[in-house]
C-alpha cells in the first residue's frame, strides 16, 4: 500500500513563510473594538497591555503577514509541520464511505496547537524588552505553551489558572513549573478583580473570563509586564493559520481537497487555524467546502449566545468586542474540556457564523467522551477532551455520509492529545460523567 495514502508528506518546506489574515476577505467589515463609552479603540490604547508588534497585527488588514525567520525555524525545531493522517482505522470501524483526514497538533512539545502563538508572542515581547508576561489558562494547555514560549525567549511568565482546572489537572501546573512559570489559582487574592469575586463567593470555581481579568490587571499595573492571550484575538488566530496552510499543502500532495472542515471551538483559534486557509477559497468563490464548528452544550456560545458587544473578561477590563457571547458574567459548568469554557468567540469567526459560512453544532460531554474512546481504540491517539468535540462531529458526519451513500472528504483538526486529561477519561469509564446544560435565563 502507498504510505502516502495513510500519512501525508511532512517536508519542512511545507511550513508557510507567511500567516494568513482573513480580515480583508470577510463578507462584511469587521466591527471595531470599542471603549466603554462607545468610541473606537485605537492601537495606542492597547500599548500598556500588549507588545507593539502584536497590536499592529491585531489591526492589520494585510492578507499575508510574514513569519519571522527565527520563528519559522523554531516551528521546525518544535515539530512542524505536524502530521496529517488519514483516519483509516476510524473509517473502517464506522464502515463509512467518507474519507477522513486529520491534522495532529498533539505532537508539539506542550501537546496542543497553542505553542504556535505562544512562541510568536514571547518572541515579539522579547524583541521589545518585555521582562514578564502574564496570562490566564483553563485546562492548562495555554499556560504550558506560554511557559515554554517564555522559557525559549528568556521572558518570565505568570499564569492565572482557572481554579477548577488547577484542582482537576495538577500535572499541567507541574508542566508550567518545569518551564519556570509561576502558577496561581484564579480567582486569587493577588488582584482587585480576584479579591472582589472571592468576597462574594469564596468557593467560586473560576472561569477563563475571571482569570483574564486578573492577568490583564497585573500587566496593566506593572511597567515591565505585558499580557498574552491564547485565543480570540485576530493576531492569535492569524498565528494559528500555520495549521491550515500546512494541511492545504499536505492534502495537495495527495491530490485531495476537503468537502467539510471540522474543529472544536473555545475562543476559535485552532478552528480558525485549520479552516481559514480553506475559507479563503470559499470566500472568493473557488470552493463549496462546508465548515463545521463544534462547541460543548455546557458553554454554547455559538448555538445559544447572542451576537453583541461584550467584554472579553468578567471584570470588564478588556475593550468591548462584537462577538457571540453568553455574557461576560457567565460561568460555565465545570466540564472536562476546560479549554472550551469561554463565554465569547473570536470576532472574525463570529462574522462567519453570522453569515452562515460556518455552521455551529453543540454536543454534551458524555457523547464527546464516547467518541473520544472510540477514536482512541481505532486510531491509537487519546484526544484532548476539547479536540474530542471535533471527533464526535466527524463520526456523526461519517455515519450520515454512509446512510446517504456519499463520500465526502472530511478534514478535522485534532488540536491536542489527552494524556494529561486522564481524570476525565477515568470519570467517563467509571460512569461519573454528567451533562450540565446551563440555564441562560438571566442572559
Ligand atoms: C485551548 C484548546 C482548545 C480551544 O481553544 P481555541 O482557541 O478555540 O482553539 C481546543 N483544543 C485544545 C487541545 C486546546 O488546548
Short mmCIF file of C-alpha atoms and ligand atoms in Angstrom, two decimals:
data_model
loop_
_atom_site.label_atom_id
_atom_site.label_comp_id
_atom_site.label_asym_id
_atom_site.label_seq_id
_atom_site.Cartn_x
_atom_site.Cartn_y
_atom_site.Cartn_z
CA UNK A 1 0.00 0.00 0.00
CA UNK A 2 1.17 3.53 -0.78
CA UNK A 3 2.15 5.00 2.60
CA UNK A 4 1.17 8.43 1.27
CA UNK A 5 -2.45 7.33 1.46
CA UNK A 6 -2.08 6.96 5.24
CA UNK A 7 0.12 9.91 6.10
CA UNK A 8 0.87 12.99 4.04
CA UNK A 9 4.48 14.09 3.42
CA UNK A 10 5.93 16.27 6.18
CA UNK A 11 8.63 18.28 4.47
CA UNK A 12 9.94 21.33 6.38
CA UNK A 13 9.29 23.39 3.24
CA UNK A 14 5.56 22.96 3.97
CA UNK A 15 5.88 25.40 6.88
CA UNK A 16 4.45 28.60 5.38
CA UNK A 17 6.54 31.76 5.09
CA UNK A 18 3.51 33.96 5.92
CA UNK A 19 0.45 33.69 8.14
CA UNK A 20 -2.97 34.28 6.54
CA UNK A 21 -5.10 37.16 7.81
CA UNK A 22 -8.79 36.70 6.93
CA UNK A 23 -9.83 40.26 7.86
CA UNK A 24 -9.62 41.76 4.33
CA UNK A 25 -11.57 38.81 2.89
CA UNK A 26 -14.54 38.77 5.29
CA UNK A 27 -18.01 39.10 3.72
CA UNK A 28 -18.63 42.25 5.77
CA UNK A 29 -16.30 44.67 7.57
CA UNK A 30 -15.14 43.57 10.99
CA UNK A 31 -16.87 45.72 13.64
CA UNK A 32 -14.19 47.64 15.57
CA UNK A 33 -13.35 47.10 19.23
CA UNK A 34 -14.97 49.79 21.37
CA UNK A 35 -14.15 51.61 24.60
CA UNK A 36 -16.81 51.52 27.34
CA UNK A 37 -18.02 54.98 26.15
CA UNK A 38 -18.71 53.61 22.68
CA UNK A 39 -15.76 55.23 20.88
CA UNK A 40 -13.34 53.16 18.85
CA UNK A 41 -10.31 51.56 20.46
CA UNK A 42 -7.13 52.98 18.92
CA UNK A 43 -3.92 50.91 18.70
CA UNK A 44 -2.26 53.18 21.29
CA UNK A 45 -4.92 52.25 23.89
CA UNK A 46 -3.54 48.72 23.95
CA UNK A 47 0.14 49.64 24.46
CA UNK A 48 0.08 49.19 28.26
CA UNK A 49 -1.13 45.64 27.74
CA UNK A 50 0.30 44.16 24.52
CA UNK A 51 3.64 44.25 22.68
CA UNK A 52 3.65 46.74 19.78
CA UNK A 53 4.09 44.07 17.07
CA UNK A 54 1.08 42.15 18.37
CA UNK A 55 -1.04 45.32 18.30
CA UNK A 56 -0.01 46.01 14.70
CA UNK A 57 -1.12 42.51 13.72
CA UNK A 58 -4.37 42.97 15.63
CA UNK A 59 -5.33 45.96 13.47
CA UNK A 60 -3.73 44.73 10.24
CA UNK A 61 -5.70 44.47 7.02
CA UNK A 62 -2.86 42.82 5.09
CA UNK A 63 -3.81 39.40 3.77
CA UNK A 64 -0.38 37.85 4.38
CA UNK A 65 1.95 38.64 7.28
CA UNK A 66 5.49 37.32 7.08
CA UNK A 67 6.60 34.81 9.71
CA UNK A 68 9.97 36.00 11.08
CA UNK A 69 12.82 33.63 10.17
CA UNK A 70 13.67 32.93 13.83
CA UNK A 71 10.15 31.80 14.45
CA UNK A 72 9.87 29.73 11.32
CA UNK A 73 12.98 27.75 12.25
CA UNK A 74 11.71 27.41 15.80
CA UNK A 75 8.46 25.98 14.40
CA UNK A 76 10.57 23.37 12.60
CA UNK A 77 12.61 22.57 15.72
CA UNK A 78 9.43 22.07 17.75
CA UNK A 79 7.96 19.61 15.26
CA UNK A 80 6.28 21.50 12.43
CA UNK A 81 4.93 20.65 10.00
CA UNK A 82 2.70 18.48 12.16
CA UNK A 83 1.49 15.17 10.70
CA UNK A 84 -1.63 14.87 8.58
CA UNK A 85 -3.11 11.39 8.90
CA UNK A 86 -5.77 9.50 7.00
CA UNK A 87 -8.06 8.03 9.69
CA UNK A 88 -8.23 4.56 8.13
CA UNK A 89 -8.90 2.81 11.44
CA UNK A 90 -11.82 5.09 12.18
CA UNK A 91 -13.19 4.88 8.64
CA UNK A 92 -13.12 1.07 8.73
CA UNK A 93 -14.65 0.85 12.19
CA UNK A 94 -17.51 3.11 11.07
CA UNK A 95 -17.84 1.39 7.70
CA UNK A 96 -18.16 4.86 6.24
CA UNK A 97 -17.87 5.90 2.62
CA UNK A 98 -16.34 9.23 3.75
CA UNK A 99 -12.60 9.87 3.59
CA UNK A 100 -11.38 11.27 6.90
CA UNK A 101 -8.12 13.17 7.36
CA UNK A 102 -6.82 14.85 10.47
CA UNK A 103 -4.07 17.26 11.31
CA UNK A 104 -2.49 16.30 14.65
CA UNK A 105 -1.20 19.22 16.73
CA UNK A 106 -0.68 16.98 19.77
CA UNK A 107 2.86 16.08 18.65
CA UNK A 108 4.10 19.54 19.64
CA UNK A 109 6.03 19.71 22.95
CA UNK A 110 3.19 21.03 25.14
CA UNK A 111 0.65 18.75 23.48
CA UNK A 112 -1.52 21.20 21.53
CA UNK A 113 -1.66 23.90 18.86
CA UNK A 114 -1.24 26.70 21.42
CA UNK A 115 2.55 26.77 21.13
CA UNK A 116 2.14 28.22 17.60
CA UNK A 117 1.07 31.59 19.00
CA UNK A 118 2.84 31.33 22.38
CA UNK A 119 6.24 31.28 20.68
CA UNK A 120 5.25 34.17 18.41
CA UNK A 121 4.02 36.31 21.32
CA UNK A 122 7.05 35.56 23.51
CA UNK A 123 9.33 36.33 20.56
CA UNK A 124 7.78 39.76 19.93
CA UNK A 125 7.76 40.54 23.67
CA UNK A 126 11.46 39.69 23.98
CA UNK A 127 12.33 41.90 20.97
CA UNK A 128 10.63 44.83 22.71
CA UNK A 129 12.42 44.29 26.02
CA UNK A 130 9.38 42.99 27.92
CA UNK A 131 10.57 41.23 31.10
CA UNK A 132 7.43 39.46 32.17
CA UNK A 133 4.25 38.09 30.55
CA UNK A 134 1.01 37.36 32.41
CA UNK A 135 -1.78 35.19 31.17
CA UNK A 136 -4.75 33.02 32.09
CA UNK A 137 -5.21 29.34 31.46
CA UNK A 138 -8.19 26.98 31.57
CA UNK A 139 -7.21 23.37 31.08
CA UNK A 140 -3.57 24.42 31.39
CA UNK A 141 -2.76 24.00 27.70
CA UNK A 142 -2.30 27.69 27.06
CA UNK A 143 -0.35 28.25 30.27
CA UNK A 144 2.00 25.39 29.39
CA UNK A 145 2.52 26.79 25.91
CA UNK A 146 3.28 30.31 27.11
CA UNK A 147 5.53 28.94 29.86
CA UNK A 148 7.60 27.21 27.17
CA UNK A 149 7.48 30.26 24.87
CA UNK A 150 8.76 32.42 27.74
CA UNK A 151 11.49 29.91 28.59
CA UNK A 152 12.70 29.82 24.96
CA UNK A 153 12.92 33.63 24.70
CA UNK A 154 14.02 34.49 28.25
CA UNK A 155 10.76 36.15 29.39
CA UNK A 156 9.27 35.39 32.85
CA UNK A 157 5.70 34.05 32.83
CA UNK A 158 2.96 34.27 35.48
CA UNK A 159 -0.14 32.15 34.82
CA UNK A 160 -3.54 32.65 36.47
CA UNK A 161 -5.06 29.19 36.23
CA UNK A 162 -8.86 28.62 36.48
CA UNK A 163 -9.27 27.08 39.93
CA UNK A 164 -11.39 24.09 38.89
CA UNK A 165 -8.71 23.09 36.38
CA UNK A 166 -5.89 23.78 38.86
CA UNK A 167 -7.52 21.19 41.11
CA UNK A 168 -8.54 18.74 38.35
CA UNK A 169 -5.28 18.90 36.40
CA UNK A 170 -2.30 19.16 38.78
CA UNK A 171 0.10 17.80 36.16
CA UNK A 172 -0.33 20.80 33.91
CA UNK A 173 0.70 23.02 36.80
CA UNK A 174 3.85 20.92 37.05
CA UNK A 175 4.49 21.25 33.31
CA UNK A 176 4.32 25.04 33.62
CA UNK A 177 6.59 24.99 36.65
CA UNK A 178 9.12 22.77 34.85
CA UNK A 179 9.35 25.51 32.21
CA UNK A 180 9.91 28.02 35.01
CA UNK A 181 6.49 29.74 35.14
CA UNK A 182 4.71 30.91 38.29
CA UNK A 183 1.19 29.39 38.55
CA UNK A 184 -1.62 30.91 40.64
CA UNK A 185 -5.15 29.50 41.07
CA UNK A 186 -7.80 32.03 39.97
CA UNK A 187 -9.78 33.78 41.43
CA UNK A 188 -6.76 34.77 43.53
CA UNK A 189 -6.13 37.27 46.33
CA UNK A 190 -3.36 38.94 44.24
CA UNK A 191 -5.60 41.25 42.18
CA UNK A 192 -8.55 43.59 42.74
CA UNK A 193 -10.72 41.52 40.36
CA UNK A 194 -9.83 38.27 42.13
CA UNK A 195 -10.41 39.69 45.60
CA UNK A 196 -13.83 41.13 44.72
CA UNK A 197 -15.03 37.76 43.38
CA UNK A 198 -13.71 35.88 46.41
CA UNK A 199 -15.55 38.30 48.73
CA UNK A 200 -18.86 37.44 47.04
CA UNK A 201 -18.19 33.73 46.64
CA UNK A 202 -15.14 32.15 48.32
CA UNK A 203 -15.82 28.82 46.52
CA UNK A 204 -16.04 30.31 43.03
CA UNK A 205 -14.61 27.62 40.65
CA UNK A 206 -13.18 30.30 38.40
CA UNK A 207 -13.58 30.78 34.66
CA UNK A 208 -11.42 31.94 31.80
CA UNK A 209 -13.14 35.33 31.99
CA UNK A 210 -12.14 35.84 35.62
CA UNK A 211 -8.58 34.65 35.04
CA UNK A 212 -8.25 37.06 32.09
CA UNK A 213 -9.32 39.95 34.35
CA UNK A 214 -6.60 39.06 36.82
CA UNK A 215 -3.86 38.68 34.20
CA UNK A 216 -4.81 41.93 32.41
CA UNK A 217 -4.91 43.86 35.68
CA UNK A 218 -1.49 42.50 36.67
CA UNK A 219 0.02 43.56 33.30
CA UNK A 220 -1.61 47.00 33.35
CA UNK A 221 -0.21 47.67 36.84
CA UNK A 222 3.40 46.70 36.03
CA UNK A 223 5.60 48.69 33.65
CA UNK A 224 7.83 45.78 32.55
CA UNK A 225 4.91 43.37 32.10
CA UNK A 226 2.63 42.62 29.14
CA UNK A 227 -0.34 40.36 28.81
CA UNK A 228 -0.62 37.41 26.48
CA UNK A 229 -3.89 35.92 25.25
CA UNK A 230 -4.16 32.39 23.91
CA UNK A 231 -7.24 32.77 21.68
CA UNK A 232 -9.95 35.15 20.38
CA UNK A 233 -7.69 37.98 19.11
CA UNK A 234 -7.13 38.43 15.37
CA UNK A 235 -3.37 38.20 15.97
CA UNK A 236 -3.71 34.82 17.72
CA UNK A 237 -5.98 33.38 15.03
CA UNK A 238 -3.51 34.61 12.46
CA UNK A 239 -0.61 32.73 14.08
CA UNK A 240 -2.65 29.53 14.10
CA UNK A 241 -3.16 29.58 10.32
CA UNK A 242 0.12 27.64 10.02
CA UNK A 243 -2.10 24.61 10.74
CA UNK A 244 -4.41 25.05 7.76
CA UNK A 245 -1.71 26.35 5.41
CA UNK A 246 0.36 23.23 6.07
CA UNK A 247 -2.71 20.98 5.77
CA UNK A 248 -3.56 22.53 2.43
CA UNK A 249 -0.12 21.73 1.04
CA UNK A 250 -0.12 18.26 2.55
CA UNK A 251 -3.55 17.43 1.10
CA UNK A 252 -2.47 18.91 -2.20
CA UNK A 253 0.42 16.42 -2.27
CA UNK A 254 -2.21 13.68 -2.03
CA UNK A 255 -4.38 15.31 -4.67
CA UNK A 256 -7.18 15.86 -2.17
CA UNK A 257 -9.34 18.89 -1.22
CA UNK A 258 -11.74 18.86 1.76
CA UNK A 259 -15.53 18.98 1.31
CA UNK A 260 -16.01 19.55 5.04
CA UNK A 261 -13.65 21.13 7.59
CA UNK A 262 -14.37 20.40 11.26
CA UNK A 263 -12.86 21.64 14.50
CA UNK A 264 -13.58 22.32 18.16
CA UNK A 265 -14.18 25.88 19.31
CA UNK A 266 -13.31 27.55 22.59
CA UNK A 267 -12.33 31.08 21.58
CA UNK A 268 -11.86 29.92 17.99
CA UNK A 269 -8.11 29.87 17.43
CA UNK A 270 -7.46 26.27 16.39
CA UNK A 271 -10.65 26.32 14.32
CA UNK A 272 -9.52 29.46 12.52
CA UNK A 273 -6.12 27.82 12.15
CA UNK A 274 -7.35 24.75 10.34
CA UNK A 275 -10.20 26.40 8.43
CA UNK A 276 -9.32 29.95 7.35
CA UNK A 277 -6.89 28.98 4.58
CA UNK A 278 -9.74 26.89 3.10
CA UNK A 279 -12.35 29.55 3.90
CA UNK A 280 -10.26 31.88 1.73
CA UNK A 281 -11.14 29.70 -1.27
CA UNK A 282 -14.82 29.59 -0.32
CA UNK A 283 -14.99 33.38 0.12
CA UNK A 284 -13.60 34.01 -3.35
CA UNK A 285 -16.00 31.50 -4.88
CA UNK A 286 -13.34 28.87 -5.61
CA UNK A 287 -14.88 26.09 -3.48
CA UNK A 288 -18.08 24.88 -1.84
CA UNK A 289 -16.49 23.49 1.28
CA UNK A 290 -18.70 23.29 4.40
CA UNK A 291 -17.30 24.49 7.70
CA UNK A 292 -18.48 22.93 10.95
CA UNK A 293 -17.52 24.36 14.33
CA UNK A 294 -18.15 22.28 17.44
CA UNK A 295 -18.75 23.52 20.98
CA UNK A 296 -19.90 21.96 24.28
CA UNK A 297 -23.57 22.25 25.28
CA UNK A 298 -22.22 23.42 28.65
CA UNK A 299 -20.76 26.60 27.08
CA UNK A 300 -22.96 27.06 23.98
CA UNK A 301 -21.59 30.40 22.74
CA UNK A 302 -22.38 29.96 19.03
CA UNK A 303 -25.59 27.93 19.32
CA UNK A 304 -27.28 29.80 22.19
CA UNK A 305 -25.28 33.01 22.63
CA UNK A 306 -26.12 36.47 21.33
CA UNK A 307 -24.17 38.49 18.80
CA UNK A 308 -23.44 41.78 20.56
CA UNK A 309 -20.74 43.95 22.08
CA UNK A 310 -19.41 42.39 25.27
CA UNK A 311 -16.27 42.33 27.38
CA UNK A 312 -13.71 39.57 26.91
CA UNK A 313 -13.31 39.17 30.67
CA UNK A 314 -15.54 39.03 33.74
CA UNK A 315 -14.44 42.31 35.31
CA UNK A 316 -14.90 44.33 32.11
CA UNK A 317 -11.26 45.43 31.78
CA UNK A 318 -10.87 44.47 28.10
CA UNK A 319 -12.24 46.51 25.20
CA UNK A 320 -15.80 45.75 24.07
CA UNK A 321 -15.73 43.13 21.35
CA UNK A 322 -18.51 42.40 18.86
CA UNK A 323 -18.93 38.65 19.15
CA UNK A 324 -21.20 35.75 20.02
CA UNK A 325 -21.33 35.74 23.80
CA UNK A 326 -23.08 34.13 26.73
CA UNK A 327 -22.47 37.30 28.73
CA UNK A 328 -19.17 38.17 30.40
CA UNK A 329 -20.51 37.12 33.81
CA UNK A 330 -21.35 33.61 32.57
CA UNK A 331 -19.54 30.86 34.49
CA UNK A 332 -19.88 27.55 32.62
CA UNK A 333 -20.37 24.26 34.49
CA UNK A 334 -17.01 22.57 35.24
CA UNK A 335 -16.76 20.18 32.27
CA UNK A 336 -13.50 18.37 31.46
CA UNK A 337 -12.90 20.31 28.25
CA UNK A 338 -11.60 23.27 30.28
CA UNK A 339 -10.28 24.95 27.13
CA UNK A 340 -13.82 25.31 25.77
CA UNK A 341 -15.24 27.02 28.86
CA UNK A 342 -15.19 30.55 27.44
CA UNK A 343 -18.16 32.91 27.20
CA UNK A 344 -17.14 34.65 23.97
CA UNK A 345 -15.93 33.94 20.43
CA UNK A 346 -13.31 35.41 18.11
CA UNK A 347 -14.80 38.39 16.19
CA UNK A 348 -13.82 37.09 12.72
CA UNK A 349 -15.35 33.70 13.47
CA UNK A 350 -18.47 35.50 14.78
CA UNK A 351 -18.85 37.25 11.40
CA UNK A 352 -18.53 33.92 9.57
CA UNK A 353 -21.11 32.23 11.82
CA UNK A 354 -23.49 35.17 11.42
CA UNK A 355 -23.19 34.89 7.62
CA UNK A 356 -23.87 31.16 7.63
CA UNK A 357 -20.38 30.36 6.34
CA UNK A 358 -19.53 28.44 9.49
CA UNK A 359 -22.19 26.04 10.86
CA UNK A 360 -22.08 25.61 14.63
CA UNK A 361 -23.08 22.44 16.50
CA UNK A 362 -23.01 21.60 20.22
CA UNK A 363 -22.55 18.27 21.99
CA UNK A 364 -22.82 17.18 25.64
CA UNK A 365 -19.60 15.84 27.15
CA UNK A 366 -20.73 12.21 27.62
CA UNK A 367 -21.30 11.87 23.87
CA UNK A 368 -17.94 13.54 23.28
CA UNK A 369 -16.13 11.03 25.50
CA UNK A 370 -17.97 8.15 23.74
CA UNK A 371 -16.44 9.44 20.51
CA UNK A 372 -13.02 10.02 22.06
CA UNK A 373 -12.76 6.46 23.38
CA UNK A 374 -13.94 5.03 20.05
CA UNK A 375 -11.32 7.13 18.26
CA UNK A 376 -8.55 6.05 20.65
CA UNK A 377 -9.39 2.38 20.12
CA UNK A 378 -9.24 2.67 16.34
CA UNK A 379 -6.63 5.39 15.72
CA UNK A 380 -4.40 4.97 18.78
CA UNK A 381 -4.35 8.61 19.83
CA UNK A 382 -6.16 9.65 23.02
CA UNK A 383 -7.65 13.04 22.08
CA UNK A 384 -7.77 16.06 24.36
CA UNK A 385 -11.38 16.45 25.58
CA UNK A 386 -11.51 19.72 23.62
CA UNK A 387 -10.39 18.07 20.38
CA UNK A 388 -12.78 15.19 21.02
CA UNK A 389 -15.66 17.57 20.26
CA UNK A 390 -14.42 17.63 16.67
CA UNK A 391 -14.07 13.84 16.67
CA UNK A 392 -17.72 13.48 17.77
CA UNK A 393 -18.94 15.71 14.93
CA UNK A 394 -16.76 13.88 12.38
CA UNK A 395 -18.15 10.50 13.45
CA UNK A 396 -21.71 11.82 13.03
CA UNK A 397 -20.87 13.24 9.59
CA UNK A 398 -19.22 9.99 8.52
CA UNK A 399 -22.23 7.95 9.60
CA UNK A 400 -24.55 10.31 7.78
CA UNK A 401 -22.41 10.02 4.63
CA UNK A 402 -22.71 6.24 4.84
CA UNK A 403 -26.50 6.49 5.19
CA UNK A 404 -26.73 8.80 2.20
CA UNK A 405 -24.22 6.81 0.15
CA UNK A 406 -21.96 9.85 -0.24
CA UNK A 407 -18.18 10.01 0.04
CA UNK A 408 -17.12 13.46 1.21
CA UNK A 409 -13.54 14.28 2.14
CA UNK A 410 -13.60 15.38 5.77
CA UNK A 411 -10.68 17.24 7.32
CA UNK A 412 -10.53 17.92 11.02
CA UNK A 413 -8.08 19.35 13.48
CA UNK A 414 -7.04 17.11 16.36
CA UNK A 415 -5.89 20.11 18.36
CA UNK A 416 -4.19 18.18 21.16
CA UNK A 417 -3.61 14.87 22.92
CA UNK A 418 -5.39 13.91 26.12
CA UNK A 419 -2.59 12.25 28.07
CA UNK A 420 -2.80 14.91 30.76
CA UNK A 421 -6.61 14.73 30.83
CA UNK A 422 -6.93 11.20 32.14
CA UNK A 423 -9.13 12.25 35.08
CA UNK A 424 -11.87 13.00 32.54
CA UNK A 425 -11.40 9.60 30.93
CA UNK A 426 -11.40 7.90 34.33
CA UNK A 427 -14.66 9.65 35.23
CA UNK A 428 -16.13 8.58 31.89
CA UNK A 429 -15.06 4.94 32.23
CA UNK A 430 -16.48 4.77 35.75
CA UNK A 431 -19.82 6.36 34.93
CA UNK A 432 -19.13 9.55 36.87
CA UNK A 433 -19.57 11.99 33.96
CA UNK A 434 -22.67 14.17 33.89
CA UNK A 435 -24.06 16.54 31.29
CA UNK A 436 -24.73 20.02 32.56
CA UNK A 437 -26.96 22.26 30.45
CA UNK A 438 -26.61 25.79 31.75
CA UNK A 439 -29.71 27.84 32.28
CA UNK A 440 -29.28 31.08 30.36
CA UNK A 441 -32.39 32.64 31.93
CA UNK A 442 -30.56 35.69 33.28
CA UNK A 443 -28.92 36.37 29.93
C1 LIG B 1 -7.37 25.60 24.19
C2 LIG B 1 -7.71 24.45 23.39
C3 LIG B 1 -8.81 24.47 22.53
C4 LIG B 1 -9.76 25.63 22.44
O1 LIG B 1 -9.22 26.88 22.15
P1 LIG B 1 -9.37 27.54 20.71
O2 LIG B 1 -8.78 28.89 20.85
O3 LIG B 1 -10.83 27.57 20.39
O4 LIG B 1 -8.61 26.69 19.78
C5 LIG B 1 -9.05 23.36 21.75
N1 LIG B 1 -8.26 22.26 21.82
C6 LIG B 1 -7.19 22.20 22.65
C7 LIG B 1 -6.38 20.97 22.70
C8 LIG B 1 -6.89 23.28 23.46
O5 LIG B 1 -5.84 23.22 24.27
#
